JSON list of C-alpha atoms in Angstrom, two decimals:
[
{"chain": "A", "resi": 9, "resn": "LEU", "atom": "CA", "xyz": [78.98, 97.49, 94.30]},
{"chain": "A", "resi": 10, "resn": "ALA", "atom": "CA", "xyz": [79.55, 101.22, 94.67]},
{"chain": "A", "resi": 11, "resn": "ALA", "atom": "CA", "xyz": [81.26, 100.68, 98.03]},
{"chain": "A", "resi": 12, "resn": "ALA", "atom": "CA", "xyz": [83.46, 97.99, 96.46]},
{"chain": "A", "resi": 13, "resn": "GLY", "atom": "CA", "xyz": [84.73, 100.52, 93.93]},
{"chain": "A", "resi": 14, "resn": "VAL", "atom": "CA", "xyz": [82.86, 99.52, 90.78]},
{"chain": "A", "resi": 15, "resn": "GLY", "atom": "CA", "xyz": [83.47, 102.40, 88.38]},
{"chain": "A", "resi": 16, "resn": "THR", "atom": "CA", "xyz": [80.12, 102.66, 86.61]},
{"chain": "A", "resi": 17, "resn": "LEU", "atom": "CA", "xyz": [76.67, 101.43, 87.60]},
{"chain": "A", "resi": 18, "resn": "GLY", "atom": "CA", "xyz": [73.44, 101.78, 85.65]},
{"chain": "A", "resi": 19, "resn": "ILE", "atom": "CA", "xyz": [70.11, 101.70, 87.47]},
{"chain": "A", "resi": 20, "resn": "VAL", "atom": "CA", "xyz": [66.93, 101.09, 85.46]},
{"chain": "A", "resi": 21, "resn": "ASP", "atom": "CA", "xyz": [63.67, 101.89, 87.25]},
{"chain": "A", "resi": 22, "resn": "ALA", "atom": "CA", "xyz": [60.70, 103.98, 86.13]},
{"chain": "A", "resi": 23, "resn": "ASP", "atom": "CA", "xyz": [58.95, 103.74, 89.49]},
{"chain": "A", "resi": 24, "resn": "VAL", "atom": "CA", "xyz": [58.85, 106.31, 92.31]},
{"chain": "A", "resi": 25, "resn": "VAL", "atom": "CA", "xyz": [59.64, 105.65, 95.96]},
{"chain": "A", "resi": 26, "resn": "ASP", "atom": "CA", "xyz": [56.59, 104.69, 97.99]},
{"chain": "A", "resi": 27, "resn": "ILE", "atom": "CA", "xyz": [56.37, 104.55, 101.77]},
{"chain": "A", "resi": 28, "resn": "THR", "atom": "CA", "xyz": [55.84, 100.77, 101.48]},
{"chain": "A", "resi": 29, "resn": "ASN", "atom": "CA", "xyz": [59.28, 100.41, 99.84]},
{"chain": "A", "resi": 30, "resn": "LEU", "atom": "CA", "xyz": [61.25, 101.73, 102.78]},
{"chain": "A", "resi": 31, "resn": "GLN", "atom": "CA", "xyz": [61.37, 98.59, 104.92]},
{"chain": "A", "resi": 32, "resn": "ARG", "atom": "CA", "xyz": [63.07, 96.57, 102.14]},
{"chain": "A", "resi": 33, "resn": "GLN", "atom": "CA", "xyz": [64.75, 99.06, 99.79]},
{"chain": "A", "resi": 34, "resn": "ILE", "atom": "CA", "xyz": [67.53, 100.53, 101.88]},
{"chain": "A", "resi": 35, "resn": "LEU", "atom": "CA", "xyz": [68.74, 102.99, 99.25]},
{"chain": "A", "resi": 36, "resn": "HIS", "atom": "CA", "xyz": [65.70, 105.19, 99.94]},
{"chain": "A", "resi": 37, "resn": "GLY", "atom": "CA", "xyz": [64.56, 107.17, 102.98]},
{"chain": "A", "resi": 38, "resn": "THR", "atom": "CA", "xyz": [61.36, 108.94, 104.00]},
{"chain": "A", "resi": 39, "resn": "SER", "atom": "CA", "xyz": [62.49, 112.16, 102.31]},
{"chain": "A", "resi": 40, "resn": "ASP", "atom": "CA", "xyz": [62.63, 110.25, 99.00]},
{"chain": "A", "resi": 41, "resn": "VAL", "atom": "CA", "xyz": [58.94, 109.27, 98.94]},
{"chain": "A", "resi": 42, "resn": "GLY", "atom": "CA", "xyz": [57.48, 110.39, 95.61]},
{"chain": "A", "resi": 43, "resn": "ARG", "atom": "CA", "xyz": [60.88, 110.78, 93.93]},
{"chain": "A", "resi": 44, "resn": "PRO", "atom": "CA", "xyz": [62.10, 108.55, 91.08]},
{"chain": "A", "resi": 45, "resn": "LYS", "atom": "CA", "xyz": [63.79, 105.46, 92.51]},
{"chain": "A", "resi": 46, "resn": "ALA", "atom": "CA", "xyz": [66.68, 105.64, 90.04]},
{"chain": "A", "resi": 47, "resn": "ILE", "atom": "CA", "xyz": [67.50, 109.22, 91.13]},
{"chain": "A", "resi": 48, "resn": "SER", "atom": "CA", "xyz": [67.17, 108.44, 94.84]},
{"chain": "A", "resi": 49, "resn": "ALA", "atom": "CA", "xyz": [69.40, 105.38, 94.46]},
{"chain": "A", "resi": 50, "resn": "ARG", "atom": "CA", "xyz": [71.96, 107.38, 92.49]},
{"chain": "A", "resi": 51, "resn": "GLU", "atom": "CA", "xyz": [72.20, 110.04, 95.19]},
{"chain": "A", "resi": 52, "resn": "THR", "atom": "CA", "xyz": [72.62, 107.45, 97.96]},
{"chain": "A", "resi": 53, "resn": "LEU", "atom": "CA", "xyz": [75.31, 105.59, 96.03]},
{"chain": "A", "resi": 54, "resn": "MET", "atom": "CA", "xyz": [77.14, 108.82, 95.14]},
{"chain": "A", "resi": 55, "resn": "ASP", "atom": "CA", "xyz": [77.20, 109.74, 98.84]},
{"chain": "A", "resi": 56, "resn": "LEU", "atom": "CA", "xyz": [78.70, 106.32, 99.55]},
{"chain": "A", "resi": 57, "resn": "ASN", "atom": "CA", "xyz": [81.33, 106.60, 96.80]},
{"chain": "A", "resi": 58, "resn": "PRO", "atom": "CA", "xyz": [81.63, 109.94, 94.98]},
{"chain": "A", "resi": 59, "resn": "GLY", "atom": "CA", "xyz": [84.07, 108.31, 92.54]},
{"chain": "A", "resi": 60, "resn": "CYS", "atom": "CA", "xyz": [81.44, 105.92, 91.23]},
{"chain": "A", "resi": 61, "resn": "ASN", "atom": "CA", "xyz": [79.62, 106.94, 88.06]},
{"chain": "A", "resi": 62, "resn": "VAL", "atom": "CA", "xyz": [75.93, 106.07, 88.57]},
{"chain": "A", "resi": 63, "resn": "ILE", "atom": "CA", "xyz": [73.71, 106.40, 85.51]},
{"chain": "A", "resi": 64, "resn": "PRO", "atom": "CA", "xyz": [69.95, 106.49, 86.21]},
{"chain": "A", "resi": 65, "resn": "TYR", "atom": "CA", "xyz": [67.53, 105.25, 83.57]},
{"chain": "A", "resi": 66, "resn": "ILE", "atom": "CA", "xyz": [64.08, 106.53, 84.53]},
{"chain": "A", "resi": 67, "resn": "GLU", "atom": "CA", "xyz": [62.26, 104.18, 82.19]},
{"chain": "A", "resi": 68, "resn": "TYR", "atom": "CA", "xyz": [60.87, 100.68, 82.08]},
{"chain": "A", "resi": 69, "resn": "LEU", "atom": "CA", "xyz": [63.19, 98.06, 80.67]},
{"chain": "A", "resi": 70, "resn": "ASN", "atom": "CA", "xyz": [61.56, 96.60, 77.57]},
{"chain": "A", "resi": 71, "resn": "SER", "atom": "CA", "xyz": [62.36, 94.86, 74.31]},
{"chain": "A", "resi": 72, "resn": "GLU", "atom": "CA", "xyz": [62.96, 98.20, 72.60]},
{"chain": "A", "resi": 73, "resn": "ASN", "atom": "CA", "xyz": [65.64, 99.49, 74.99]},
{"chain": "A", "resi": 74, "resn": "VAL", "atom": "CA", "xyz": [67.17, 96.44, 76.69]},
{"chain": "A", "resi": 75, "resn": "MET", "atom": "CA", "xyz": [69.94, 95.86, 74.14]},
{"chain": "A", "resi": 76, "resn": "ASP", "atom": "CA", "xyz": [70.96, 99.53, 74.08]},
{"chain": "A", "resi": 77, "resn": "ILE", "atom": "CA", "xyz": [71.15, 99.69, 77.87]},
{"chain": "A", "resi": 78, "resn": "ILE", "atom": "CA", "xyz": [73.02, 96.44, 78.53]},
{"chain": "A", "resi": 79, "resn": "SER", "atom": "CA", "xyz": [75.49, 97.12, 75.72]},
{"chain": "A", "resi": 80, "resn": "GLU", "atom": "CA", "xyz": [77.04, 99.82, 77.93]},
{"chain": "A", "resi": 81, "resn": "TYR", "atom": "CA", "xyz": [78.01, 97.39, 80.72]},
{"chain": "A", "resi": 82, "resn": "ASP", "atom": "CA", "xyz": [80.36, 94.45, 81.24]},
{"chain": "A", "resi": 83, "resn": "ILE", "atom": "CA", "xyz": [78.01, 92.51, 83.52]},
{"chain": "A", "resi": 84, "resn": "VAL", "atom": "CA", "xyz": [74.28, 92.71, 84.26]},
{"chain": "A", "resi": 85, "resn": "VAL", "atom": "CA", "xyz": [72.87, 92.42, 87.78]},
{"chain": "A", "resi": 86, "resn": "ASN", "atom": "CA", "xyz": [69.13, 91.75, 87.57]},
{"chain": "A", "resi": 87, "resn": "GLY", "atom": "CA", "xyz": [66.80, 92.25, 90.50]},
{"chain": "A", "resi": 88, "resn": "CYS", "atom": "CA", "xyz": [63.52, 92.84, 88.69]},
{"chain": "A", "resi": 89, "resn": "ASP", "atom": "CA", "xyz": [60.31, 91.70, 90.35]},
{"chain": "A", "resi": 90, "resn": "ASN", "atom": "CA", "xyz": [58.46, 89.99, 87.49]},
{"chain": "A", "resi": 91, "resn": "PHE", "atom": "CA", "xyz": [59.09, 86.95, 85.34]},
{"chain": "A", "resi": 92, "resn": "PRO", "atom": "CA", "xyz": [58.50, 88.45, 81.87]},
{"chain": "A", "resi": 93, "resn": "THR", "atom": "CA", "xyz": [61.19, 91.09, 82.46]},
{"chain": "A", "resi": 94, "resn": "ARG", "atom": "CA", "xyz": [63.50, 88.54, 84.08]},
{"chain": "A", "resi": 95, "resn": "TYR", "atom": "CA", "xyz": [63.22, 86.28, 81.01]},
{"chain": "A", "resi": 96, "resn": "MET", "atom": "CA", "xyz": [63.73, 89.23, 78.65]},
{"chain": "A", "resi": 97, "resn": "VAL", "atom": "CA", "xyz": [66.90, 90.32, 80.48]},
{"chain": "A", "resi": 98, "resn": "ASN", "atom": "CA", "xyz": [68.22, 86.76, 80.41]},
{"chain": "A", "resi": 99, "resn": "ASP", "atom": "CA", "xyz": [67.51, 86.45, 76.67]},
{"chain": "A", "resi": 100, "resn": "ALA", "atom": "CA", "xyz": [69.17, 89.80, 75.97]},
{"chain": "A", "resi": 101, "resn": "CYS", "atom": "CA", "xyz": [72.27, 88.82, 77.95]},
{"chain": "A", "resi": 102, "resn": "VAL", "atom": "CA", "xyz": [72.53, 85.50, 76.13]},
{"chain": "A", "resi": 103, "resn": "PHE", "atom": "CA", "xyz": [72.18, 87.29, 72.78]},
{"chain": "A", "resi": 104, "resn": "ALA", "atom": "CA", "xyz": [74.77, 89.94, 73.76]},
{"chain": "A", "resi": 105, "resn": "GLY", "atom": "CA", "xyz": [77.15, 87.47, 75.41]},
{"chain": "A", "resi": 106, "resn": "LYS", "atom": "CA", "xyz": [76.94, 89.32, 78.73]},
{"chain": "A", "resi": 107, "resn": "PRO", "atom": "CA", "xyz": [77.26, 87.54, 82.07]},
{"chain": "A", "resi": 108, "resn": "ILE", "atom": "CA", "xyz": [74.27, 88.00, 84.36]},
{"chain": "A", "resi": 109, "resn": "VAL", "atom": "CA", "xyz": [73.84, 87.84, 88.12]},
{"chain": "A", "resi": 110, "resn": "ASP", "atom": "CA", "xyz": [70.17, 87.24, 88.80]},
{"chain": "A", "resi": 111, "resn": "GLY", "atom": "CA", "xyz": [68.72, 87.74, 92.28]},
{"chain": "A", "resi": 112, "resn": "SER", "atom": "CA", "xyz": [65.25, 87.39, 93.71]},
{"chain": "A", "resi": 113, "resn": "ILE", "atom": "CA", "xyz": [63.47, 87.10, 97.04]},
{"chain": "A", "resi": 114, "resn": "PHE", "atom": "CA", "xyz": [60.19, 85.62, 98.18]},
{"chain": "A", "resi": 115, "resn": "ARG", "atom": "CA", "xyz": [59.07, 86.06, 101.76]},
{"chain": "A", "resi": 116, "resn": "PHE", "atom": "CA", "xyz": [62.05, 84.88, 103.84]},
{"chain": "A", "resi": 117, "resn": "GLU", "atom": "CA", "xyz": [63.98, 83.17, 101.05]},
{"chain": "A", "resi": 118, "resn": "GLY", "atom": "CA", "xyz": [66.40, 84.50, 98.51]},
{"chain": "A", "resi": 119, "resn": "GLN", "atom": "CA", "xyz": [68.09, 83.15, 95.41]},
{"chain": "A", "resi": 120, "resn": "VAL", "atom": "CA", "xyz": [71.10, 84.31, 93.46]},
{"chain": "A", "resi": 121, "resn": "THR", "atom": "CA", "xyz": [72.15, 82.68, 90.21]},
{"chain": "A", "resi": 122, "resn": "ILE", "atom": "CA", "xyz": [75.14, 83.52, 88.05]},
{"chain": "A", "resi": 123, "resn": "TYR", "atom": "CA", "xyz": [75.08, 82.79, 84.33]},
{"chain": "A", "resi": 124, "resn": "PRO", "atom": "CA", "xyz": [78.56, 83.28, 82.84]}
]
């Protein structure tokens, strides 16, 4: 999205980069191990497109902050790795009238669903 010229991206992730992330999370490198994922991702995306505004949220997405965070964006792209959060994001987007692009992978399969 940054390379395509999207003006503002928000990244929500409270986790830190682990060596086991590197083979599947291409925004991070070995020098990022131990750093917050949202910060590492921001730096990589800013290198790709310095004109893109990338806002890192170093926190877990939960019922107390989800509405505040998604209210700042026109569309939500969800790639979380657990069903409770996935359902919460979907519910919040329905409530806020925000379109959502939901993506997930399992082993060698992937799914992307768009809810307008």
